[in-house]
Amino acid sequence: MKSLYLIAALSLIPIAPLYAHETAPSENVQVLQEKLLKNLPGKKAMMLTVDYGPGQSSIAHMHEGTAMAYVLEGAITSQVKGEPAITYKAGEFWYEAAGSEHLVSKNASATQPAKLLVFMVMGEDEAVLIPLKN
């Protein structure tokens, strides 16, 4: 029984720093795995999920690394600087180049949840998300 409590307690410890700021976002981000890449010294791959409740959104941000996103559930509206906002439904996906300014990332529905699977490649000490200043 003690090991069950230990596992539960350890699951609350963050695996890696996700954000380059102190404030937690409104969406729920869960790191599924993070691995250093042997064939690319100094780089890592990360797989995570992003859960949005109805009407939730992320703050405007930038990713230092490359990101590929796949909508698992619901619909997500995404906009990168210089491109139009696009709503992606479950089963659809997009790519964001390293350094892209992600101006909009939000649940397209005010009544249904939405979920993304994100795969990223970045420097081993880089944050997943850096908030953009107004």
mmCIF file of N, CA and C in Angstrom:
data_model
loop_
_atom_site.group_PDB
_atom_site.id
_atom_site.type_symbol
_atom_site.label_atom_id
_atom_site.label_comp_id
_atom_site.label_asym_id
_atom_site.label_seq_id
_atom_site.Cartn_x
_atom_site.Cartn_y
_atom_site.Cartn_z
ATOM 1 N N MET A 1 0.822 -1.196 0.000
ATOM 2 C CA MET A 1 0.000 0.000 0.000
ATOM 3 C C MET A 1 0.864 1.257 0.000
ATOM 4 N N LYS A 2 2.014 1.197 0.759
ATOM 5 C CA LYS A 2 2.899 2.352 0.793
ATOM 6 C C LYS A 2 3.405 2.685 -0.609
ATOM 7 N N SER A 3 3.711 1.644 -1.399
ATOM 8 C CA SER A 3 4.229 1.904 -2.748
ATOM 9 C C SER A 3 3.170 2.578 -3.614
ATOM 10 N N LEU A 4 1.912 2.286 -3.381
ATOM 11 C CA LEU A 4 0.836 2.922 -4.132
ATOM 12 C C LEU A 4 0.788 4.418 -3.825
ATOM 13 N N TYR A 5 0.949 4.781 -2.537
ATOM 14 C CA TYR A 5 0.975 6.187 -2.153
ATOM 15 C C TYR A 5 2.198 6.886 -2.732
ATOM 16 N N LEU A 6 3.344 6.200 -2.757
ATOM 17 C CA LEU A 6 4.562 6.778 -3.306
ATOM 18 C C LEU A 6 4.395 7.042 -4.797
ATOM 19 N N ILE A 7 3.825 6.101 -5.522
ATOM 20 C CA ILE A 7 3.590 6.285 -6.957
ATOM 21 C C ILE A 7 2.658 7.466 -7.186
ATOM 22 N N ALA A 8 1.607 7.568 -6.397
ATOM 23 C CA ALA A 8 0.662 8.680 -6.537
ATOM 24 C C ALA A 8 1.360 10.007 -6.253
ATOM 25 N N ALA A 9 2.193 10.047 -5.225
ATOM 26 C CA ALA A 9 2.910 11.283 -4.887
ATOM 27 C C ALA A 9 3.907 11.651 -5.973
ATOM 28 N N LEU A 10 4.640 10.678 -6.493
ATOM 29 C CA LEU A 10 5.622 10.949 -7.539
ATOM 30 C C LEU A 10 4.970 11.421 -8.824
ATOM 31 N N SER A 11 3.739 10.988 -9.081
ATOM 32 C CA SER A 11 3.061 11.408 -10.308
ATOM 33 C C SER A 11 2.728 12.897 -10.292
ATOM 34 N N LEU A 12 2.771 13.519 -9.117
ATOM 35 C CA LEU A 12 2.484 14.944 -9.013
ATOM 36 C C LEU A 12 3.716 15.809 -9.251
ATOM 37 N N ILE A 13 4.909 15.185 -9.303
ATOM 38 C CA ILE A 13 6.147 15.923 -9.521
ATOM 39 C C ILE A 13 6.319 16.169 -11.011
ATOM 40 N N PRO A 14 6.544 17.417 -11.444
ATOM 41 C CA PRO A 14 6.722 17.674 -12.866
ATOM 42 C C PRO A 14 7.954 16.945 -13.406
ATOM 43 N N ILE A 15 7.837 16.414 -14.623
ATOM 44 C CA ILE A 15 8.938 15.695 -15.242
ATOM 45 C C ILE A 15 10.004 16.667 -15.721
ATOM 46 N N ALA A 16 9.594 17.801 -16.245
ATOM 47 C CA ALA A 16 10.530 18.792 -16.784
ATOM 48 C C ALA A 16 9.887 20.156 -16.714
ATOM 49 N N PRO A 17 10.706 21.221 -16.701
ATOM 50 C CA PRO A 17 10.101 22.555 -16.728
ATOM 51 C C PRO A 17 9.424 22.779 -18.073
ATOM 52 N N LEU A 18 8.136 23.036 -18.056
ATOM 53 C CA LEU A 18 7.394 23.214 -19.296
ATOM 54 C C LEU A 18 7.352 24.667 -19.734
ATOM 55 N N TYR A 19 7.334 25.581 -18.796
ATOM 56 C CA TYR A 19 7.130 26.975 -19.131
ATOM 57 C C TYR A 19 8.272 27.823 -18.613
ATOM 58 N N ALA A 20 8.570 28.862 -19.353
ATOM 59 C CA ALA A 20 9.630 29.775 -18.960
ATOM 60 C C ALA A 20 9.042 30.928 -18.149
ATOM 61 N N HIS A 21 8.045 30.654 -17.332
ATOM 62 C CA HIS A 21 7.439 31.659 -16.463
ATOM 63 C C HIS A 21 6.855 30.955 -15.248
ATOM 64 N N GLU A 22 6.441 31.727 -14.277
ATOM 65 C CA GLU A 22 5.964 31.173 -13.008
ATOM 66 C C GLU A 22 4.487 30.798 -13.024
ATOM 67 N N THR A 23 3.663 31.477 -13.806
ATOM 68 C CA THR A 23 2.225 31.283 -13.774
ATOM 69 C C THR A 23 1.810 30.052 -14.568
ATOM 70 N N ALA A 24 0.985 29.206 -13.991
ATOM 71 C CA ALA A 24 0.491 28.017 -14.686
ATOM 72 C C ALA A 24 -0.585 28.423 -15.690
ATOM 73 N N PRO A 25 -0.604 27.779 -16.839
ATOM 74 C CA PRO A 25 -1.626 28.091 -17.839
ATOM 75 C C PRO A 25 -2.969 27.487 -17.448
ATOM 76 N N SER A 26 -4.012 27.882 -18.154
ATOM 77 C CA SER A 26 -5.338 27.359 -17.841
ATOM 78 C C SER A 26 -5.536 25.956 -18.406
ATOM 79 N N GLU A 27 -4.834 25.627 -19.493
ATOM 80 C CA GLU A 27 -4.956 24.294 -20.055
ATOM 81 C C GLU A 27 -4.147 23.297 -19.214
ATOM 82 N N ASN A 28 -4.436 22.010 -19.386
ATOM 83 C CA ASN A 28 -3.720 20.978 -18.642
ATOM 84 C C ASN A 28 -2.700 20.326 -19.574
ATOM 85 N N VAL A 29 -1.427 20.477 -19.266
ATOM 86 C CA VAL A 29 -0.347 19.907 -20.070
ATOM 87 C C VAL A 29 0.256 18.734 -19.324
ATOM 88 N N GLN A 30 0.370 17.603 -20.000
ATOM 89 C CA GLN A 30 0.959 16.417 -19.386
ATOM 90 C C GLN A 30 2.066 15.874 -20.291
ATOM 91 N N VAL A 31 3.281 15.787 -19.744
ATOM 92 C CA VAL A 31 4.401 15.216 -20.490
ATOM 93 C C VAL A 31 4.259 13.699 -20.469
ATOM 94 N N LEU A 32 4.207 13.103 -21.656
ATOM 95 C CA LEU A 32 4.115 11.648 -21.769
ATOM 96 C C LEU A 32 5.494 11.018 -21.779
ATOM 97 N N GLN A 33 6.429 11.641 -22.491
ATOM 98 C CA GLN A 33 7.809 11.179 -22.481
ATOM 99 C C GLN A 33 8.734 12.279 -22.956
ATOM 100 N N GLU A 34 9.988 12.171 -22.529
ATOM 101 C CA GLU A 34 11.013 13.135 -22.882
ATOM 102 C C GLU A 34 12.328 12.364 -22.958
ATOM 103 N N LYS A 35 13.013 12.447 -24.100
ATOM 104 C CA LYS A 35 14.236 11.670 -24.300
ATOM 105 C C LYS A 35 15.297 12.513 -24.993
ATOM 106 N N LEU A 36 16.548 12.401 -24.514
ATOM 107 C CA LEU A 36 17.668 13.010 -25.220
ATOM 108 C C LEU A 36 17.885 12.217 -26.502
ATOM 109 N N LEU A 37 18.247 12.906 -27.574
ATOM 110 C CA LEU A 37 18.433 12.262 -28.870
ATOM 111 C C LEU A 37 19.913 11.943 -29.085
ATOM 112 N N LYS A 38 20.235 10.664 -29.148
ATOM 113 C CA LYS A 38 21.626 10.236 -29.314
ATOM 114 C C LYS A 38 22.218 10.697 -30.641
ATOM 115 N N ASN A 39 21.391 10.779 -31.681
ATOM 116 C CA ASN A 39 21.892 11.180 -32.988
ATOM 117 C C ASN A 39 21.936 12.701 -33.173
ATOM 118 N N LEU A 40 21.431 13.456 -32.202
ATOM 119 C CA LEU A 40 21.464 14.920 -32.236
ATOM 120 C C LEU A 40 21.889 15.437 -30.859
ATOM 121 N N PRO A 41 23.196 15.402 -30.554
ATOM 122 C CA PRO A 41 23.658 15.842 -29.228
ATOM 123 C C PRO A 41 23.142 17.237 -28.883
ATOM 124 N N GLY A 42 22.679 17.390 -27.637
ATOM 125 C CA GLY A 42 22.146 18.662 -27.170
ATOM 126 C C GLY A 42 20.675 18.871 -27.477
ATOM 127 N N LYS A 43 20.053 17.900 -28.148
ATOM 128 C CA LYS A 43 18.629 18.009 -28.486
ATOM 129 C C LYS A 43 17.832 16.914 -27.774
ATOM 130 N N LYS A 44 16.548 17.186 -27.584
ATOM 131 C CA LYS A 44 15.652 16.192 -26.997
ATOM 132 C C LYS A 44 14.343 16.170 -27.767
ATOM 133 N N ALA A 45 13.650 15.057 -27.657
ATOM 134 C CA ALA A 45 12.296 14.917 -28.203
ATOM 135 C C ALA A 45 11.353 14.854 -27.023
ATOM 136 N N MET A 46 10.193 15.441 -27.189
ATOM 137 C CA MET A 46 9.194 15.435 -26.118
ATOM 138 C C MET A 46 7.823 15.165 -26.722
ATOM 139 N N MET A 47 7.059 14.319 -26.042
ATOM 140 C CA MET A 47 5.676 14.055 -26.435
ATOM 141 C C MET A 47 4.803 14.453 -25.251
ATOM 142 N N LEU A 48 3.763 15.238 -25.543
ATOM 143 C CA LEU A 48 2.877 15.685 -24.470
ATOM 144 C C LEU A 48 1.456 15.820 -24.970
ATOM 145 N N THR A 49 0.544 15.869 -24.026
ATOM 146 C CA THR A 49 -0.847 16.143 -24.367
ATOM 147 C C THR A 49 -1.238 17.495 -23.769
ATOM 148 N N VAL A 50 -2.164 18.155 -24.449
ATOM 149 C CA VAL A 50 -2.714 19.423 -23.972
ATOM 150 C C VAL A 50 -4.230 19.253 -23.957
ATOM 151 N N ASP A 51 -4.815 19.350 -22.777
ATOM 152 C CA ASP A 51 -6.265 19.246 -22.608
ATOM 153 C C ASP A 51 -6.834 20.641 -22.381
ATOM 154 N N TYR A 52 -7.831 20.990 -23.185
ATOM 155 C CA TYR A 52 -8.538 22.251 -23.028
ATOM 156 C C TYR A 52 -9.964 21.952 -22.588
ATOM 157 N N GLY A 53 -10.402 22.614 -21.541
ATOM 158 C CA GLY A 53 -11.806 22.556 -21.177
ATOM 159 C C GLY A 53 -12.601 23.413 -22.158
ATOM 160 N N PRO A 54 -13.912 23.348 -22.117
ATOM 161 C CA PRO A 54 -14.727 24.189 -23.005
ATOM 162 C C PRO A 54 -14.329 25.662 -22.893
ATOM 163 N N GLY A 55 -14.057 26.280 -24.033
ATOM 164 C CA GLY A 55 -13.723 27.695 -24.073
ATOM 165 C C GLY A 55 -12.320 28.070 -23.617
ATOM 166 N N GLN A 56 -11.501 27.114 -23.172
ATOM 167 C CA GLN A 56 -10.159 27.446 -22.684
ATOM 168 C C GLN A 56 -9.203 27.745 -23.830
ATOM 169 N N SER A 57 -8.168 28.531 -23.506
ATOM 170 C CA SER A 57 -7.148 28.858 -24.495
ATOM 171 C C SER A 57 -5.795 28.977 -23.811
ATOM 172 N N SER A 58 -4.756 28.937 -24.621
ATOM 173 C CA SER A 58 -3.395 29.169 -24.142
ATOM 174 C C SER A 58 -3.075 30.643 -24.306
ATOM 175 N N ILE A 59 -2.098 31.117 -23.562
ATOM 176 C CA ILE A 59 -1.606 32.474 -23.771
ATOM 177 C C ILE A 59 -0.814 32.502 -25.080
ATOM 178 N N ALA A 60 -0.672 33.678 -25.685
ATOM 179 C CA ALA A 60 0.168 33.811 -26.878
ATOM 180 C C ALA A 60 1.591 33.439 -26.467
ATOM 181 N N HIS A 61 2.256 32.637 -27.298
ATOM 182 C CA HIS A 61 3.555 32.100 -26.908
ATOM 183 C C HIS A 61 4.421 31.753 -28.115
ATOM 184 N N MET A 62 5.649 31.373 -27.810
ATOM 185 C CA MET A 62 6.588 30.915 -28.817
ATOM 186 C C MET A 62 7.161 29.589 -28.342
ATOM 187 N N HIS A 63 7.515 28.741 -29.296
ATOM 188 C CA HIS A 63 8.230 27.505 -28.996
ATOM 189 C C HIS A 63 9.635 27.651 -29.559
ATOM 190 N N GLU A 64 10.653 27.402 -28.747
ATOM 191 C CA GLU A 64 12.019 27.450 -29.258
ATOM 192 C C GLU A 64 12.284 26.264 -30.182
ATOM 193 N N GLY A 65 11.603 25.169 -29.940
ATOM 194 C CA GLY A 65 11.785 23.971 -30.750
ATOM 195 C C GLY A 65 10.700 23.833 -31.797
ATOM 196 N N THR A 66 10.846 22.803 -32.610
ATOM 197 C CA THR A 66 9.877 22.459 -33.645
ATOM 198 C C THR A 66 8.730 21.687 -33.008
ATOM 199 N N ALA A 67 7.500 21.957 -33.435
ATOM 200 C CA ALA A 67 6.336 21.276 -32.866
ATOM 201 C C ALA A 67 5.441 20.716 -33.970
ATOM 202 N N MET A 68 4.915 19.529 -33.712
ATOM 203 C CA MET A 68 3.893 18.931 -34.567
ATOM 204 C C MET A 68 2.734 18.568 -33.658
ATOM 205 N N ALA A 69 1.533 19.008 -34.014
ATOM 206 C CA ALA A 69 0.354 18.798 -33.167
ATOM 207 C C ALA A 69 -0.693 17.984 -33.917
ATOM 208 N N TYR A 70 -1.370 17.102 -33.181
ATOM 209 C CA TYR A 70 -2.422 16.234 -33.719
ATOM 210 C C TYR A 70 -3.626 16.338 -32.794
ATOM 211 N N VAL A 71 -4.789 16.647 -33.323
ATOM 212 C CA VAL A 71 -5.998 16.801 -32.505
ATOM 213 C C VAL A 71 -6.580 15.414 -32.206
ATOM 214 N N LEU A 72 -6.585 15.051 -30.937
ATOM 215 C CA LEU A 72 -7.131 13.767 -30.502
ATOM 216 C C LEU A 72 -8.642 13.816 -30.303
ATOM 217 N N GLU A 73 -9.119 14.939 -29.736
ATOM 218 C CA GLU A 73 -10.547 15.084 -29.420
ATOM 219 C C GLU A 73 -10.971 16.529 -29.668
ATOM 220 N N GLY A 74 -12.200 16.709 -30.083
ATOM 221 C CA GLY A 74 -12.757 18.046 -30.240
ATOM 222 C C GLY A 74 -12.180 18.793 -31.419
ATOM 223 N N ALA A 75 -12.058 20.110 -31.259
ATOM 224 C CA ALA A 75 -11.531 20.984 -32.310
ATOM 225 C C ALA A 75 -10.701 22.083 -31.663
ATOM 226 N N ILE A 76 -9.588 22.416 -32.304
ATOM 227 C CA ILE A 76 -8.657 23.423 -31.803
ATOM 228 C C ILE A 76 -8.472 24.492 -32.870
ATOM 229 N N THR A 77 -8.563 25.759 -32.471
ATOM 230 C CA THR A 77 -8.249 26.854 -33.375
ATOM 231 C C THR A 77 -6.820 27.294 -33.080
ATOM 232 N N SER A 78 -6.014 27.353 -34.134
ATOM 233 C CA SER A 78 -4.599 27.697 -34.000
ATOM 234 C C SER A 78 -4.236 28.772 -35.017
ATOM 235 N N GLN A 79 -3.381 29.703 -34.584
ATOM 236 C CA GLN A 79 -2.875 30.729 -35.502
ATOM 237 C C GLN A 79 -1.430 31.039 -35.162
ATOM 238 N N VAL A 80 -0.576 30.949 -36.171
ATOM 239 C CA VAL A 80 0.819 31.336 -36.066
ATOM 240 C C VAL A 80 0.961 32.682 -36.760
ATOM 241 N N LYS A 81 1.798 33.550 -36.220
ATOM 242 C CA LYS A 81 1.981 34.898 -36.764
ATOM 243 C C LYS A 81 2.240 34.838 -38.269
ATOM 244 N N GLY A 82 1.503 35.685 -38.998
ATOM 245 C CA GLY A 82 1.645 35.770 -40.439
ATOM 246 C C GLY A 82 0.760 34.807 -41.208
ATOM 247 N N GLU A 83 0.001 33.973 -40.498
ATOM 248 C CA GLU A 83 -0.898 33.008 -41.137
ATOM 249 C C GLU A 83 -2.316 33.195 -40.597
ATOM 250 N N PRO A 84 -3.329 32.749 -41.342
ATOM 251 C CA PRO A 84 -4.705 32.865 -40.837
ATOM 252 C C PRO A 84 -4.965 31.850 -39.717
ATOM 253 N N ALA A 85 -5.944 32.144 -38.874
ATOM 254 C CA ALA A 85 -6.380 31.182 -37.854
ATOM 255 C C ALA A 85 -7.100 30.036 -38.567
ATOM 256 N N ILE A 86 -6.792 28.811 -38.156
ATOM 257 C CA ILE A 86 -7.410 27.615 -38.737
ATOM 258 C C ILE A 86 -7.955 26.761 -37.600
ATOM 259 N N THR A 87 -9.159 26.215 -37.794
ATOM 260 C CA THR A 87 -9.724 25.286 -36.815
ATOM 261 C C THR A 87 -9.499 23.870 -37.314
ATOM 262 N N TYR A 88 -8.812 23.080 -36.478
ATOM 263 C CA TYR A 88 -8.488 21.687 -36.784
ATOM 264 C C TYR A 88 -9.392 20.785 -35.959
ATOM 265 N N LYS A 89 -9.970 19.773 -36.598
ATOM 266 C CA LYS A 89 -10.859 18.821 -35.926
ATOM 267 C C LYS A 89 -10.090 17.545 -35.592
ATOM 268 N N ALA A 90 -10.698 16.692 -34.763
ATOM 269 C CA ALA A 90 -10.072 15.421 -34.386
ATOM 270 C C ALA A 90 -9.589 14.698 -35.634
ATOM 271 N N GLY A 91 -8.341 14.233 -35.591
ATOM 272 C CA GLY A 91 -7.731 13.538 -36.716
ATOM 273 C C GLY A 91 -6.917 14.445 -37.624
ATOM 274 N N GLU A 92 -7.001 15.761 -37.432
ATOM 275 C CA GLU A 92 -6.220 16.696 -38.251
ATOM 276 C C GLU A 92 -4.981 17.147 -37.478
ATOM 277 N N PHE A 93 -4.014 17.713 -38.186
ATOM 278 C CA PHE A 93 -2.726 18.037 -37.580
ATOM 279 C C PHE A 93 -2.085 19.241 -38.245
ATOM 280 N N TRP A 94 -1.041 19.791 -37.600
ATOM 281 C CA TRP A 94 -0.277 20.895 -38.163
ATOM 282 C C TRP A 94 1.153 20.873 -37.643
ATOM 283 N N TYR A 95 1.985 21.699 -38.288
ATOM 284 C CA TYR A 95 3.409 21.818 -37.985
ATOM 285 C C TYR A 95 3.719 23.261 -37.632
ATOM 286 N N GLU A 96 4.591 23.463 -36.649
ATOM 287 C CA GLU A 96 5.070 24.799 -36.304
ATOM 288 C C GLU A 96 6.587 24.780 -36.298
ATOM 289 N N ALA A 97 7.190 25.629 -37.110
ATOM 290 C CA ALA A 97 8.650 25.732 -37.161
ATOM 291 C C ALA A 97 9.180 26.316 -35.851
ATOM 292 N N ALA A 98 10.401 25.960 -35.492
ATOM 293 C CA ALA A 98 11.045 26.508 -34.298
ATOM 294 C C ALA A 98 11.034 28.028 -34.371
ATOM 295 N N GLY A 99 10.713 28.672 -33.259
ATOM 296 C CA GLY A 99 10.693 30.121 -33.184
ATOM 297 C C GLY A 99 9.399 30.772 -33.645
ATOM 298 N N SER A 100 8.434 29.967 -34.098
ATOM 299 C CA SER A 100 7.149 30.521 -34.533
ATOM 300 C C SER A 100 6.434 31.181 -33.358
ATOM 301 N N GLU A 101 5.759 32.282 -33.629
ATOM 302 C CA GLU A 101 4.939 32.937 -32.614
ATOM 303 C C GLU A 101 3.524 32.398 -32.737
ATOM 304 N N HIS A 102 3.095 31.674 -31.734
ATOM 305 C CA HIS A 102 1.786 31.031 -31.718
ATOM 306 C C HIS A 102 0.814 31.998 -31.041
ATOM 307 N N LEU A 103 0.085 32.761 -31.851
ATOM 308 C CA LEU A 103 -0.783 33.817 -31.337
ATOM 309 C C LEU A 103 -2.087 33.291 -30.755
ATOM 310 N N VAL A 104 -2.641 32.228 -31.369
ATOM 311 C CA VAL A 104 -3.907 31.656 -30.907
ATOM 312 C C VAL A 104 -3.773 30.142 -30.812
ATOM 313 N N SER A 105 -4.154 29.606 -29.683
ATOM 314 C CA SER A 105 -4.299 28.165 -29.492
ATOM 315 C C SER A 105 -5.429 28.005 -28.492
ATOM 316 N N LYS A 106 -6.598 27.561 -29.002
ATOM 317 C CA LYS A 106 -7.759 27.515 -28.112
ATOM 318 C C LYS A 106 -8.723 26.420 -28.527
ATOM 319 N N ASN A 107 -9.516 26.016 -27.570
ATOM 320 C CA ASN A 107 -10.612 25.091 -27.827
ATOM 321 C C ASN A 107 -11.638 25.855 -28.666
ATOM 322 N N ALA A 108 -12.007 25.282 -29.797
ATOM 323 C CA ALA A 108 -12.969 25.945 -30.687
ATOM 324 C C ALA A 108 -14.396 25.871 -30.158
ATOM 325 N N SER A 109 -14.624 25.049 -29.140
ATOM 326 C CA SER A 109 -15.973 24.866 -28.602
ATOM 327 C C SER A 109 -16.109 25.474 -27.211
ATOM 328 N N ALA A 110 -17.249 26.069 -26.974
ATOM 329 C CA ALA A 110 -17.570 26.599 -25.645
ATOM 330 C C ALA A 110 -18.270 25.553 -24.784
ATOM 331 N N THR A 111 -18.572 24.371 -25.364
ATOM 332 C CA THR A 111 -19.328 23.360 -24.618
ATOM 333 C C THR A 111 -18.640 21.993 -24.528
ATOM 334 N N GLN A 112 -17.682 21.709 -25.411
ATOM 335 C CA GLN A 112 -17.033 20.392 -25.434
ATOM 336 C C GLN A 112 -15.535 20.531 -25.155
ATOM 337 N N PRO A 113 -14.909 19.545 -24.493
ATOM 338 C CA PRO A 113 -13.457 19.587 -24.281
ATOM 339 C C PRO A 113 -12.712 19.291 -25.583
ATOM 340 N N ALA A 114 -11.418 19.566 -25.593
ATOM 341 C CA ALA A 114 -10.566 19.274 -26.741
ATOM 342 C C ALA A 114 -9.203 18.805 -26.221
ATOM 343 N N LYS A 115 -8.527 17.996 -27.039
ATOM 344 C CA LYS A 115 -7.241 17.440 -26.604
ATOM 345 C C LYS A 115 -6.288 17.323 -27.787
ATOM 346 N N LEU A 116 -5.041 17.754 -27.550
ATOM 347 C CA LEU A 116 -3.971 17.685 -28.545
ATOM 348 C C LEU A 116 -2.893 16.705 -28.112
ATOM 349 N N LEU A 117 -2.279 16.055 -29.075
ATOM 350 C CA LEU A 117 -1.033 15.316 -28.864
ATOM 351 C C LEU A 117 0.036 16.133 -29.571
ATOM 352 N N VAL A 118 1.102 16.489 -28.860
ATOM 353 C CA VAL A 118 2.155 17.329 -29.428
ATOM 354 C C VAL A 118 3.479 16.593 -29.334
ATOM 355 N N PHE A 119 4.233 16.613 -30.441
ATOM 356 C CA PHE A 119 5.580 16.063 -30.489
ATOM 357 C C PHE A 119 6.514 17.220 -30.791
ATOM 358 N N MET A 120 7.570 17.366 -29.989
ATOM 359 C CA MET A 120 8.498 18.489 -30.164
ATOM 360 C C MET A 120 9.937 18.000 -30.186
ATOM 361 N N VAL A 121 10.773 18.732 -30.914
ATOM 362 C CA VAL A 121 12.220 18.544 -30.879
ATOM 363 C C VAL A 121 12.804 19.899 -30.531
ATOM 364 N N MET A 122 13.662 19.924 -29.481
ATOM 365 C CA MET A 122 14.193 21.194 -28.983
ATOM 366 C C MET A 122 15.533 20.974 -28.313
ATOM 367 N N GLY A 123 16.199 22.058 -27.970
ATOM 368 C CA GLY A 123 17.422 21.971 -27.187
ATOM 369 C C GLY A 123 17.110 21.385 -25.826
ATOM 370 N N GLU A 124 18.058 20.649 -25.254
ATOM 371 C CA GLU A 124 17.761 19.940 -24.000
ATOM 372 C C GLU A 124 17.439 20.859 -22.830
ATOM 373 N N ASP A 125 17.842 22.135 -22.873
ATOM 374 C CA ASP A 125 17.540 23.071 -21.792
ATOM 375 C C ASP A 125 16.475 24.097 -22.167
ATOM 376 N N GLU A 126 15.863 23.945 -23.325
ATOM 377 C CA GLU A 126 14.850 24.904 -23.768
ATOM 378 C C GLU A 126 13.487 24.610 -23.141
ATOM 379 N N ALA A 127 12.716 25.660 -22.916
ATOM 380 C CA ALA A 127 11.362 25.524 -22.393
ATOM 381 C C ALA A 127 10.411 25.175 -23.529
ATOM 382 N N VAL A 128 9.355 24.480 -23.204
ATOM 383 C CA VAL A 128 8.341 24.137 -24.194
ATOM 384 C C VAL A 128 7.641 25.397 -24.690
ATOM 385 N N LEU A 129 7.373 26.327 -23.796
ATOM 386 C CA LEU A 129 6.569 27.509 -24.117
ATOM 387 C C LEU A 129 7.181 28.746 -23.483
ATOM 388 N N ILE A 130 7.288 29.797 -24.277
ATOM 389 C CA ILE A 130 7.751 31.089 -23.770
ATOM 390 C C ILE A 130 6.650 32.111 -24.071
ATOM 391 N N PRO A 131 6.057 32.724 -23.033
ATOM 392 C CA PRO A 131 4.986 33.702 -23.275
ATOM 393 C C PRO A 131 5.474 34.882 -24.111
ATOM 394 N N LEU A 132 4.604 35.357 -24.992
ATOM 395 C CA LEU A 132 4.907 36.550 -25.779
ATOM 396 C C LEU A 132 4.476 37.769 -24.991
ATOM 397 N N LYS A 133 5.270 38.824 -25.068
ATOM 398 C CA LYS A 133 4.887 40.076 -24.424
ATOM 399 C C LYS A 133 3.977 40.845 -25.360
ATOM 400 N N ASN A 134 3.040 41.582 -24.796
ATOM 401 C CA ASN A 134 2.074 42.345 -25.616
ATOM 402 C C ASN A 134 2.744 43.259 -26.540
#
